[in-house]
Amino acid sequence: MTTPLTSLDRPNSYIGRSVPRPNAKRLLAGRGRYVSDLKLPRMLYAAFLRSPHAHAKIVSINTEHARASEGVHLVATGADLAKICTPWTGTLDHFKGMTSAPQWPLPLDRVVWAGQAVVAVVAESRAIAEDALELIEVDYEDLPLVVDIDGAREAGAPLVNPGSAHNICFRGQLDNGTVDDAFAYAVHVVEEEFSFARHTAVTLEPRAIVADYDPAAGMLTVHHGTQTPYQFQDLYSRHYGIPEARVRVIATDIGGSFGMKLHVYHEDMAVVGLSILLGRPVKYVADRMESFVSDIHARDHRVRARMALDAKGEILAMDVLDLTAIGAFSTYPRTSVVEGNQVIRLIGAPYRFKNYRATLEVIFQNKVQPSQYRAVGHPIACAVTERLVDMAASKIGLDPFAIRAQNVIPDDAYPQTSPTGYRFEALSHQACLKRLRELMDYDALRAEQADVRKRGIYRGIGIAAFVEITNPSPAFYGVGGARISSQDGAILSLTPSGEVRCLISVTEQGQGTEAIISQIVADQLGLAQEHVKVITGDTEVTPHGGATWACRGAGIGGETALQATRALKRNILEIAALILQEQPSALDIVDGEVVDAGTRKPRLPISEIARIAFFRSDTLPPGTQAQLTVSHHFAPQGYPFAFTNGIQGCSLEVDVETGLIKLLKHFIVEDCGRVINPMLVDEQLRGGIVQGLGAALFEECRYSETGQLMNGSLADYLVPMPMEMPDIVIAHVETPTADTELGAKGVGEAGTAAASACVLNAVNDALTPFDATINSIPITPTKVLKALKRF
Amino acid sequence: MSGFGETLLDATDETVRVRFVVNGRKVACEVAPRDTLVDCLRDKLELTGTHAGCEMGACGACLVQIDGRAAHACLIFAVQADGARIETIEGLTESGVLADLQAEFHRRNALQCGFCTQGMLVNAQELLSQVAQPSREEIRDALSGNYCRCTGYEAIVDAIDAVAKERMKARSAGGGGT
Ligand code: FES
Ligand code: FES
């Protein structure tokens, strides 16, 4: 008996295979080319004088001594850069009534957070530039400030932006159904107020940029450690008035980004201006302290939420208020409202209920801007929902698995629209729940928990279901008026020796873009993967596209590559057909050879077709023009987002004497549609989970009452280290999206989305015997001891 | 022009000549007294494989071997390393001492952006030179000064564990050895 071979069994089929990343060898050998490594001829170095005040008027700036220092080439203030750079405002049209003050590279007359860059010095070395900073005198006049959410909302609070009447950046509301009636009818109501601390990305490589303006050519080249080079090409062009085709942004190796490196930063804009003013390359690499005070922060939410259920534990309604604190400005070009918006829209997402009401209030304060960071809004929405579900379960006397099984949207009930307006194509909560229960060996864990509790060991088990937003279509930023592309482009060429070069707009930050794109190309064309070279991250050579954000690399970038490859294959087979005097449909390509489609008998190597087309076109029939380079763009259509789902579980131990939490094991069942490279997917999940665990237990940007960041170094700000992190067990369910041929959805944020919710539930589970609860992230030992009334 | 003022004759003008053996080659360079070894390696010697993540000894990105032992290049001044034998990722790669670790990291994708990776490798090499067969717990413990934001650490632990076993096997196959 013979089973027909599927594409996965063929020698060149790479989709679904765990193959290592080709570019990782270079990184392992210390041959990365990070922007922080770059040195150009005549390059100068920038450093910034930063504000010691969280809110102050700039009375005067004296730069005379700094300018006179040996080795200093330029000292620039806000006024100097404002002459050549237009300001930007971080608002989006679809957030009605949203406000934010215009921003310049450096402030003109007022500083609004401690750590804001005020004056730039460009010198022959970073050290000389830093020395010169000490010679600058800035006279400040302190202004009243707001640092916390409540203070900012009070009537008569000091105004972060004096031009407006209050500190509200945006207020929005969703109201779907008859929420008050549902609560009146409910048998059970659970309610809680949650708080989520500010934390920040802490990419191991800090932000880095080298701007190189060549006045003779009128050309700006920017080597930028960013995930979105096309967006910055557009921004540098528009704000500095340089034609777009004369702006080149190169983003080669990036030492981590997670959303943090796609926002406009004042220093980056300034460095471009400094290079224009000097006509020389200027480099700026943030040091770790600067990263803490100037990279975007994230989260910083206070959420009050309640859930109504009927007697059987059926969810009837949710009612939510989310207060988000976003610092002094909304970030540009994505805005700082997006996180809160996603919080109120993702709350309750896994569950089937109709009545939903949510209010979002986004509030300014005198701190650095929070904005999009890995899993924007997801961890908050997930923690709020999943904690309420657990609270309801214990109130009603249901097991956490049982209440979820009862309430998740059934796997056969799709398509579905959530009460918050999201349209789900197909999700798999039931399958994931079932799989997680087996994966965790839930019953055994419960038995063990009961057993060790007798000996005074307090273990907790927590689970959390999630929905993740991936593959965003133009329905979001495009409609909001931001020039952020949701399409991607690829250019594929057959080389004269029969290999393929693929230029693609999705970028690589270590998640494996180059690997998966080469897998897709090799698979679809019938080539060995090592004969595919993928080039990313250079606006001068790769076609325009959104690049890598919001989990779109595999889903959108991968589909772009797939479609481009099919077009190239058609062209190759057309030429082959002419040479072989065959119909193109009678031919296929396997392992670099054109074969007979039916018998798989080799007819001609691709390299021979390339040789003839490029060097002996005289032997092709008259009128033949071999098109062995194709370019293709793809923008998602159909559903506005490809939602994915999954569920996480964890087991941990709380030391009730010290408040310390030990993570024992973490589990995830995830459905990202078609898996292209299981090993890379698993690593993305693990990395994402660890980021979520860091948020759950350690990470917090702590401010003093005067708006000073008090833990802005890696010695004071705790990040997850290998010793505290558990092993992570992974399983998959695959529900490909029907919106693309490839069927892939994103996976980069799934890990982060539910990790803190899981830990929150597990800690509360562990504390059940003490009647103590925790509702705030991170869960520090102090909070645990306070909950236990031991502190 | 008024000539050099007092303020201009400062520490930045004074450089010191230091000599090291870096990756097996004798080198001499001029450094400022305040230059750290990581600055010197990256900027003066253009060995950019060694990274700086925190510049305060907390992240492990800057680990190199100094006289055969793993050390933080951000915590020592270049002048302090005068006369030392230094191996960076570039030299360790060339000599092949890390080849098995590198291959295993590659096979298991024990890196993403790669910025922490050479520090991880140097530390892994150090651990395996001290403890032939570390437990997973010991591996995690040994790496507790190496920060990685991208991976979940697990693949790194797996890779080191696998190499430890391979090295053990090779040693016993080689008739006992050390
Ligand atoms: S740079 Fe040396 S330990 Fe972080
Ligand atoms: S791989 Fe990016 S920091 Fe470790």
PDB file of N, CA, C and O in Angstrom, chain A residues 607-665:
ATOM      1  N   SER A 607      19.199  25.503 -12.481  1.00  0.00           N
ATOM      2  CA  SER A 607      20.392  26.283 -12.830  1.00  0.00           C
ATOM      3  C   SER A 607      20.565  26.360 -14.346  1.00  0.00           C
ATOM      4  O   SER A 607      21.057  27.358 -14.878  1.00  0.00           O
ATOM      5  N   GLU A 608      20.139  25.316 -15.047  1.00  0.00           N
ATOM      6  CA  GLU A 608      20.253  25.302 -16.505  1.00  0.00           C
ATOM      7  C   GLU A 608      19.263  26.305 -17.122  1.00  0.00           C
ATOM      8  O   GLU A 608      19.592  27.006 -18.074  1.00  0.00           O
ATOM      9  N   ILE A 609      18.076  26.359 -16.541  1.00  0.00           N
ATOM     10  CA  ILE A 609      17.086  27.333 -17.029  1.00  0.00           C
ATOM     11  C   ILE A 609      17.611  28.746 -16.826  1.00  0.00           C
ATOM     12  O   ILE A 609      17.530  29.599 -17.712  1.00  0.00           O
ATOM     13  N   ALA A 610      18.184  28.974 -15.641  1.00  0.00           N
ATOM     14  CA  ALA A 610      18.737  30.306 -15.353  1.00  0.00           C
ATOM     15  C   ALA A 610      19.868  30.628 -16.319  1.00  0.00           C
ATOM     16  O   ALA A 610      19.965  31.737 -16.853  1.00  0.00           O
ATOM     17  N   ARG A 611      20.731  29.650 -16.566  1.00  0.00           N
ATOM     18  CA  ARG A 611      21.859  29.891 -17.482  1.00  0.00           C
ATOM     19  C   ARG A 611      21.359  30.289 -18.870  1.00  0.00           C
ATOM     20  O   ARG A 611      21.796  31.280 -19.451  1.00  0.00           O
ATOM     21  N   ILE A 612      20.404  29.530 -19.339  1.00  0.00           N
ATOM     22  CA  ILE A 612      19.885  29.825 -20.691  1.00  0.00           C
ATOM     23  C   ILE A 612      19.212  31.195 -20.718  1.00  0.00           C
ATOM     24  O   ILE A 612      19.461  32.024 -21.592  1.00  0.00           O
ATOM     25  N   ALA A 613      18.366  31.459 -19.700  1.00  0.00           N
ATOM     26  CA  ALA A 613      17.617  32.717 -19.709  1.00  0.00           C
ATOM     27  C   ALA A 613      18.548  33.926 -19.599  1.00  0.00           C
ATOM     28  O   ALA A 613      18.334  34.940 -20.258  1.00  0.00           O
ATOM     29  N   PHE A 614      19.591  33.815 -18.772  1.00  0.00           N
ATOM     30  CA  PHE A 614      20.445  34.979 -18.562  1.00  0.00           C
ATOM     31  C   PHE A 614      21.541  35.116 -19.616  1.00  0.00           C
ATOM     32  O   PHE A 614      21.892  36.210 -20.027  1.00  0.00           O
ATOM     33  N   PHE A 615      22.113  33.977 -20.070  1.00  0.00           N
ATOM     34  CA  PHE A 615      23.288  34.085 -20.946  1.00  0.00           C
ATOM     35  C   PHE A 615      23.019  33.683 -22.394  1.00  0.00           C
ATOM     36  O   PHE A 615      23.761  34.041 -23.277  1.00  0.00           O
ATOM     37  N   ARG A 616      21.980  32.873 -22.622  1.00  0.00           N
ATOM     38  CA  ARG A 616      21.706  32.410 -23.987  1.00  0.00           C
ATOM     39  C   ARG A 616      20.265  32.667 -24.369  1.00  0.00           C
ATOM     40  O   ARG A 616      19.567  31.797 -24.889  1.00  0.00           O
ATOM     41  N   SER A 617      19.806  33.910 -24.091  1.00  0.00           N
ATOM     42  CA  SER A 617      18.423  34.231 -24.438  1.00  0.00           C
ATOM     43  C   SER A 617      18.211  34.126 -25.944  1.00  0.00           C
ATOM     44  O   SER A 617      17.081  34.000 -26.415  1.00  0.00           O
ATOM     45  N   ASP A 618      19.330  34.137 -26.698  1.00  0.00           N
ATOM     46  CA  ASP A 618      19.210  33.990 -28.157  1.00  0.00           C
ATOM     47  C   ASP A 618      18.637  32.627 -28.540  1.00  0.00           C
ATOM     48  O   ASP A 618      18.079  32.467 -29.622  1.00  0.00           O
ATOM     49  N   THR A 619      18.744  31.656 -27.628  1.00  0.00           N
ATOM     50  CA  THR A 619      18.241  30.318 -27.977  1.00  0.00           C
ATOM     51  C   THR A 619      16.768  30.140 -27.621  1.00  0.00           C
ATOM     52  O   THR A 619      16.186  29.097 -27.854  1.00  0.00           O
ATOM     53  N   LEU A 620      16.176  31.155 -26.962  1.00  0.00           N
ATOM     54  CA  LEU A 620      14.755  31.076 -26.618  1.00  0.00           C
ATOM     55  C   LEU A 620      13.935  31.573 -27.796  1.00  0.00           C
ATOM     56  O   LEU A 620      14.427  32.344 -28.623  1.00  0.00           O
ATOM     57  N   PRO A 621      12.691  31.136 -27.903  1.00  0.00           N
ATOM     58  CA  PRO A 621      11.863  31.567 -29.036  1.00  0.00           C
ATOM     59  C   PRO A 621      11.757  33.099 -29.090  1.00  0.00           C
ATOM     60  O   PRO A 621      11.781  33.739 -28.032  1.00  0.00           O
ATOM     61  N   PRO A 622      11.669  33.670 -30.280  1.00  0.00           N
ATOM     62  CA  PRO A 622      11.556  35.125 -30.408  1.00  0.00           C
ATOM     63  C   PRO A 622      10.386  35.650 -29.567  1.00  0.00           C
ATOM     64  O   PRO A 622       9.370  34.982 -29.454  1.00  0.00           O
ATOM     65  N   GLY A 623      10.590  36.810 -28.987  1.00  0.00           N
ATOM     66  CA  GLY A 623       9.529  37.414 -28.176  1.00  0.00           C
ATOM     67  C   GLY A 623       9.572  36.997 -26.718  1.00  0.00           C
ATOM     68  O   GLY A 623       8.868  37.556 -25.896  1.00  0.00           O
ATOM     69  N   THR A 624      10.400  36.028 -26.372  1.00  0.00           N
ATOM     70  CA  THR A 624      10.460  35.584 -24.974  1.00  0.00           C
ATOM     71  C   THR A 624      11.282  36.564 -24.147  1.00  0.00           C
ATOM     72  O   THR A 624      12.399  36.902 -24.531  1.00  0.00           O
ATOM     73  N   GLN A 625      10.716  37.043 -23.071  1.00  0.00           N
ATOM     74  CA  GLN A 625      11.472  37.850 -22.116  1.00  0.00           C
ATOM     75  C   GLN A 625      11.355  37.132 -20.782  1.00  0.00           C
ATOM     76  O   GLN A 625      10.292  37.111 -20.172  1.00  0.00           O
ATOM     77  N   ALA A 626      12.432  36.543 -20.347  1.00  0.00           N
ATOM     78  CA  ALA A 626      12.366  35.750 -19.115  1.00  0.00           C
ATOM     79  C   ALA A 626      12.262  36.669 -17.899  1.00  0.00           C
ATOM     80  O   ALA A 626      13.121  37.514 -17.681  1.00  0.00           O
ATOM     81  N   GLN A 627      11.215  36.516 -17.141  1.00  0.00           N
ATOM     82  CA  GLN A 627      11.026  37.337 -15.933  1.00  0.00           C
ATOM     83  C   GLN A 627      11.411  36.498 -14.718  1.00  0.00           C
ATOM     84  O   GLN A 627      10.573  35.851 -14.110  1.00  0.00           O
ATOM     85  N   LEU A 628      12.675  36.523 -14.423  1.00  0.00           N
ATOM     86  CA  LEU A 628      13.137  35.690 -13.320  1.00  0.00           C
ATOM     87  C   LEU A 628      13.340  36.493 -12.027  1.00  0.00           C
ATOM     88  O   LEU A 628      13.944  36.027 -11.079  1.00  0.00           O
ATOM     89  N   THR A 629      12.830  37.718 -12.031  1.00  0.00           N
ATOM     90  CA  THR A 629      12.686  38.483 -10.798  1.00  0.00           C
ATOM     91  C   THR A 629      11.214  38.846 -10.702  1.00  0.00           C
ATOM     92  O   THR A 629      10.646  39.361 -11.668  1.00  0.00           O
ATOM     93  N   VAL A 630      10.607  38.556  -9.567  1.00  0.00           N
ATOM     94  CA  VAL A 630       9.214  38.974  -9.400  1.00  0.00           C
ATOM     95  C   VAL A 630       9.107  39.808  -8.130  1.00  0.00           C
ATOM     96  O   VAL A 630       9.867  39.623  -7.181  1.00  0.00           O
ATOM     97  N   SER A 631       8.183  40.740  -8.155  1.00  0.00           N
ATOM     98  CA  SER A 631       7.931  41.467  -6.918  1.00  0.00           C
ATOM     99  C   SER A 631       6.456  41.330  -6.605  1.00  0.00           C
ATOM    100  O   SER A 631       5.615  41.287  -7.501  1.00  0.00           O
ATOM    101  N   HIS A 632       6.194  41.237  -5.344  1.00  0.00           N
ATOM    102  CA  HIS A 632       4.819  40.948  -4.953  1.00  0.00           C
ATOM    103  C   HIS A 632       4.519  41.605  -3.619  1.00  0.00           C
ATOM    104  O   HIS A 632       5.354  41.587  -2.712  1.00  0.00           O
ATOM    105  N   HIS A 633       3.332  42.195  -3.516  1.00  0.00           N
ATOM    106  CA  HIS A 633       2.896  42.768  -2.245  1.00  0.00           C
ATOM    107  C   HIS A 633       1.646  42.048  -1.770  1.00  0.00           C
ATOM    108  O   HIS A 633       0.834  41.596  -2.583  1.00  0.00           O
ATOM    109  N   PHE A 634       1.504  41.970  -0.478  1.00  0.00           N
ATOM    110  CA  PHE A 634       0.314  41.320   0.062  1.00  0.00           C
ATOM    111  C   PHE A 634      -0.198  42.115   1.262  1.00  0.00           C
ATOM    112  O   PHE A 634       0.553  42.457   2.174  1.00  0.00           O
ATOM    113  N   ALA A 635      -1.473  42.428   1.223  1.00  0.00           N
ATOM    114  CA  ALA A 635      -2.115  43.079   2.376  1.00  0.00           C
ATOM    115  C   ALA A 635      -3.257  42.188   2.834  1.00  0.00           C
ATOM    116  O   ALA A 635      -4.021  41.685   2.001  1.00  0.00           O
ATOM    117  N   PRO A 636      -3.369  41.983   4.143  1.00  0.00           N
ATOM    118  CA  PRO A 636      -4.438  41.096   4.606  1.00  0.00           C
ATOM    119  C   PRO A 636      -5.815  41.656   4.274  1.00  0.00           C
ATOM    120  O   PRO A 636      -6.053  42.852   4.369  1.00  0.00           O
ATOM    121  N   GLN A 637      -6.679  40.762   3.857  1.00  0.00           N
ATOM    122  CA  GLN A 637      -8.078  41.114   3.630  1.00  0.00           C
ATOM    123  C   GLN A 637      -8.894  40.132   4.450  1.00  0.00           C
ATOM    124  O   GLN A 637      -8.357  39.240   5.059  1.00  0.00           O
ATOM    125  N   GLY A 638     -10.182  40.254   4.381  1.00  0.00           N
ATOM    126  CA  GLY A 638     -11.005  39.338   5.163  1.00  0.00           C
ATOM    127  C   GLY A 638     -11.120  39.862   6.580  1.00  0.00           C
ATOM    128  O   GLY A 638     -11.433  41.028   6.791  1.00  0.00           O
ATOM    129  N   TYR A 639     -10.817  39.026   7.539  1.00  0.00           N
ATOM    130  CA  TYR A 639     -10.943  39.458   8.936  1.00  0.00           C
ATOM    131  C   TYR A 639      -9.939  40.560   9.238  1.00  0.00           C
ATOM    132  O   TYR A 639      -8.786  40.484   8.791  1.00  0.00           O
ATOM    133  N   PRO A 640     -10.339  41.578  10.019  1.00  0.00           N
ATOM    134  CA  PRO A 640      -9.427  42.682  10.332  1.00  0.00           C
ATOM    135  C   PRO A 640      -8.178  42.228  11.100  1.00  0.00           C
ATOM    136  O   PRO A 640      -7.113  42.811  10.964  1.00  0.00           O
ATOM    137  N   PHE A 641      -8.312  41.183  11.908  1.00  0.00           N
ATOM    138  CA  PHE A 641      -7.178  40.625  12.631  1.00  0.00           C
ATOM    139  C   PHE A 641      -7.300  39.105  12.571  1.00  0.00           C
ATOM    140  O   PHE A 641      -8.414  38.589  12.518  1.00  0.00           O
ATOM    141  N   ALA A 642      -6.182  38.408  12.602  1.00  0.00           N
ATOM    142  CA  ALA A 642      -6.247  36.961  12.772  1.00  0.00           C
ATOM    143  C   ALA A 642      -6.046  36.696  14.268  1.00  0.00           C
ATOM    144  O   ALA A 642      -4.934  36.762  14.764  1.00  0.00           O
ATOM    145  N   PHE A 643      -7.116  36.441  14.975  1.00  0.00           N
ATOM    146  CA  PHE A 643      -6.986  36.184  16.412  1.00  0.00           C
ATOM    147  C   PHE A 643      -6.493  34.764  16.639  1.00  0.00           C
ATOM    148  O   PHE A 643      -6.886  33.842  15.916  1.00  0.00           O
ATOM    149  N   THR A 644      -5.639  34.630  17.630  1.00  0.00           N
ATOM    150  CA  THR A 644      -5.207  33.292  18.026  1.00  0.00           C
ATOM    151  C   THR A 644      -5.636  33.083  19.474  1.00  0.00           C
ATOM    152  O   THR A 644      -6.081  34.024  20.131  1.00  0.00           O
ATOM    153  N   ASN A 645      -5.483  31.899  19.936  1.00  0.00           N
ATOM    154  CA  ASN A 645      -5.868  31.658  21.315  1.00  0.00           C
ATOM    155  C   ASN A 645      -4.993  30.589  21.931  1.00  0.00           C
ATOM    156  O   ASN A 645      -4.188  29.951  21.249  1.00  0.00           O
ATOM    157  N   GLY A 646      -5.191  30.399  23.203  1.00  0.00           N
ATOM    158  CA  GLY A 646      -4.445  29.369  23.906  1.00  0.00           C
ATOM    159  C   GLY A 646      -4.772  29.434  25.372  1.00  0.00           C
ATOM    160  O   GLY A 646      -5.644  30.203  25.803  1.00  0.00           O
ATOM    161  N   ILE A 647      -4.068  28.630  26.124  1.00  0.00           N
ATOM    162  CA  ILE A 647      -4.288  28.645  27.562  1.00  0.00           C
ATOM    163  C   ILE A 647      -2.974  28.291  28.251  1.00  0.00           C
ATOM    164  O   ILE A 647      -2.193  27.489  27.737  1.00  0.00           O
ATOM    165  N   GLN A 648      -2.719  28.940  29.360  1.00  0.00           N
ATOM    166  CA  GLN A 648      -1.499  28.662  30.110  1.00  0.00           C
ATOM    167  C   GLN A 648      -1.862  28.130  31.492  1.00  0.00           C
ATOM    168  O   GLN A 648      -2.949  28.391  32.001  1.00  0.00           O
ATOM    169  N   GLY A 649      -0.923  27.411  32.066  1.00  0.00           N
ATOM    170  CA  GLY A 649      -1.113  26.913  33.423  1.00  0.00           C
ATOM    171  C   GLY A 649       0.199  27.015  34.168  1.00  0.00           C
ATOM    172  O   GLY A 649       1.261  26.980  33.551  1.00  0.00           O
ATOM    173  N   CYS A 650       0.129  27.169  35.472  1.00  0.00           N
ATOM    174  CA  CYS A 650       1.389  27.128  36.201  1.00  0.00           C
ATOM    175  C   CYS A 650       1.194  26.559  37.587  1.00  0.00           C
ATOM    176  O   CYS A 650       0.099  26.512  38.125  1.00  0.00           O
ATOM    177  N   SER A 651       2.303  26.094  38.089  1.00  0.00           N
ATOM    178  CA  SER A 651       2.314  25.551  39.425  1.00  0.00           C
ATOM    179  C   SER A 651       3.449  26.253  40.158  1.00  0.00           C
ATOM    180  O   SER A 651       4.554  26.394  39.616  1.00  0.00           O
ATOM    181  N   LEU A 652       3.159  26.752  41.338  1.00  0.00           N
ATOM    182  CA  LEU A 652       4.168  27.505  42.084  1.00  0.00           C
ATOM    183  C   LEU A 652       4.007  27.259  43.569  1.00  0.00           C
ATOM    184  O   LEU A 652       3.045  26.628  44.010  1.00  0.00           O
ATOM    185  N   GLU A 653       4.967  27.765  44.304  1.00  0.00           N
ATOM    186  CA  GLU A 653       4.944  27.575  45.747  1.00  0.00           C
ATOM    187  C   GLU A 653       5.160  28.924  46.419  1.00  0.00           C
ATOM    188  O   GLU A 653       6.068  29.659  46.038  1.00  0.00           O
ATOM    189  N   VAL A 654       4.327  29.248  47.390  1.00  0.00           N
ATOM    190  CA  VAL A 654       4.477  30.506  48.113  1.00  0.00           C
ATOM    191  C   VAL A 654       5.061  30.192  49.487  1.00  0.00           C
ATOM    192  O   VAL A 654       4.532  29.352  50.209  1.00  0.00           O
ATOM    193  N   ASP A 655       6.143  30.860  49.799  1.00  0.00           N
ATOM    194  CA  ASP A 655       6.712  30.719  51.130  1.00  0.00           C
ATOM    195  C   ASP A 655       6.010  31.742  52.025  1.00  0.00           C
ATOM    196  O   ASP A 655       6.240  32.943  51.901  1.00  0.00           O
ATOM    197  N   VAL A 656       5.143  31.268  52.904  1.00  0.00           N
ATOM    198  CA  VAL A 656       4.317  32.212  53.656  1.00  0.00           C
ATOM    199  C   VAL A 656       5.110  32.917  54.768  1.00  0.00           C
ATOM    200  O   VAL A 656       4.613  33.843  55.384  1.00  0.00           O
ATOM    201  N   GLU A 657       6.318  32.476  55.001  1.00  0.00           N
ATOM    202  CA  GLU A 657       7.160  33.172  55.988  1.00  0.00           C
ATOM    203  C   GLU A 657       7.863  34.367  55.356  1.00  0.00           C
ATOM    204  O   GLU A 657       7.990  35.411  55.962  1.00  0.00           O
ATOM    205  N   THR A 658       8.345  34.176  54.116  1.00  0.00           N
ATOM    206  CA  THR A 658       9.145  35.236  53.477  1.00  0.00           C
ATOM    207  C   THR A 658       8.380  35.967  52.375  1.00  0.00           C
ATOM    208  O   THR A 658       8.813  37.015  51.915  1.00  0.00           O
ATOM    209  N   GLY A 659       7.284  35.396  51.936  1.00  0.00           N
ATOM    210  CA  GLY A 659       6.542  35.991  50.825  1.00  0.00           C
ATOM    211  C   GLY A 659       7.140  35.672  49.464  1.00  0.00           C
ATOM    212  O   GLY A 659       6.649  36.133  48.438  1.00  0.00           O
ATOM    213  N   LEU A 660       8.206  34.893  49.459  1.00  0.00           N
ATOM    214  CA  LEU A 660       8.852  34.574  48.172  1.00  0.00           C
ATOM    215  C   LEU A 660       8.037  33.523  47.402  1.00  0.00           C
ATOM    216  O   LEU A 660       7.461  32.610  48.002  1.00  0.00           O
ATOM    217  N   ILE A 661       8.055  33.668  46.100  1.00  0.00           N
ATOM    218  CA  ILE A 661       7.300  32.748  45.249  1.00  0.00           C
ATOM    219  C   ILE A 661       8.272  31.958  44.392  1.00  0.00           C
ATOM    220  O   ILE A 661       9.152  32.537  43.747  1.00  0.00           O
ATOM    221  N   LYS A 662       8.129  30.653  44.406  1.00  0.00           N
ATOM    222  CA  LYS A 662       8.977  29.828  43.549  1.00  0.00           C
ATOM    223  C   LYS A 662       8.118  29.242  42.447  1.00  0.00           C
ATOM    224  O   LYS A 662       7.145  28.523  42.724  1.00  0.00           O
ATOM    225  N   LEU A 663       8.487  29.545  41.208  1.00  0.00           N
ATOM    226  CA  LEU A 663       7.756  28.979  40.067  1.00  0.00           C
ATOM    227  C   LEU A 663       8.245  27.554  39.884  1.00  0.00           C
ATOM    228  O   LEU A 663       9.446  27.316  39.759  1.00  0.00           O
ATOM    229  N   LEU A 664       7.319  26.609  39.856  1.00  0.00           N
ATOM    230  CA  LEU A 664       7.748  25.217  39.731  1.00  0.00           C
ATOM    231  C   LEU A 664       7.719  24.757  38.283  1.00  0.00           C
ATOM    232  O   LEU A 664       8.662  24.155  37.789  1.00  0.00           O
ATOM    233  N   LYS A 665       6.627  25.050  37.617  1.00  0.00           N
ATOM    234  CA  LYS A 665       6.529  24.623  36.224  1.00  0.00           C
ATOM    235  C   LYS A 665       5.469  25.468  35.527  1.00  0.00           C
ATOM    236  O   LYS A 665       4.482  25.862  36.148  1.00  0.00           O
TER     237      LYS A 665
END
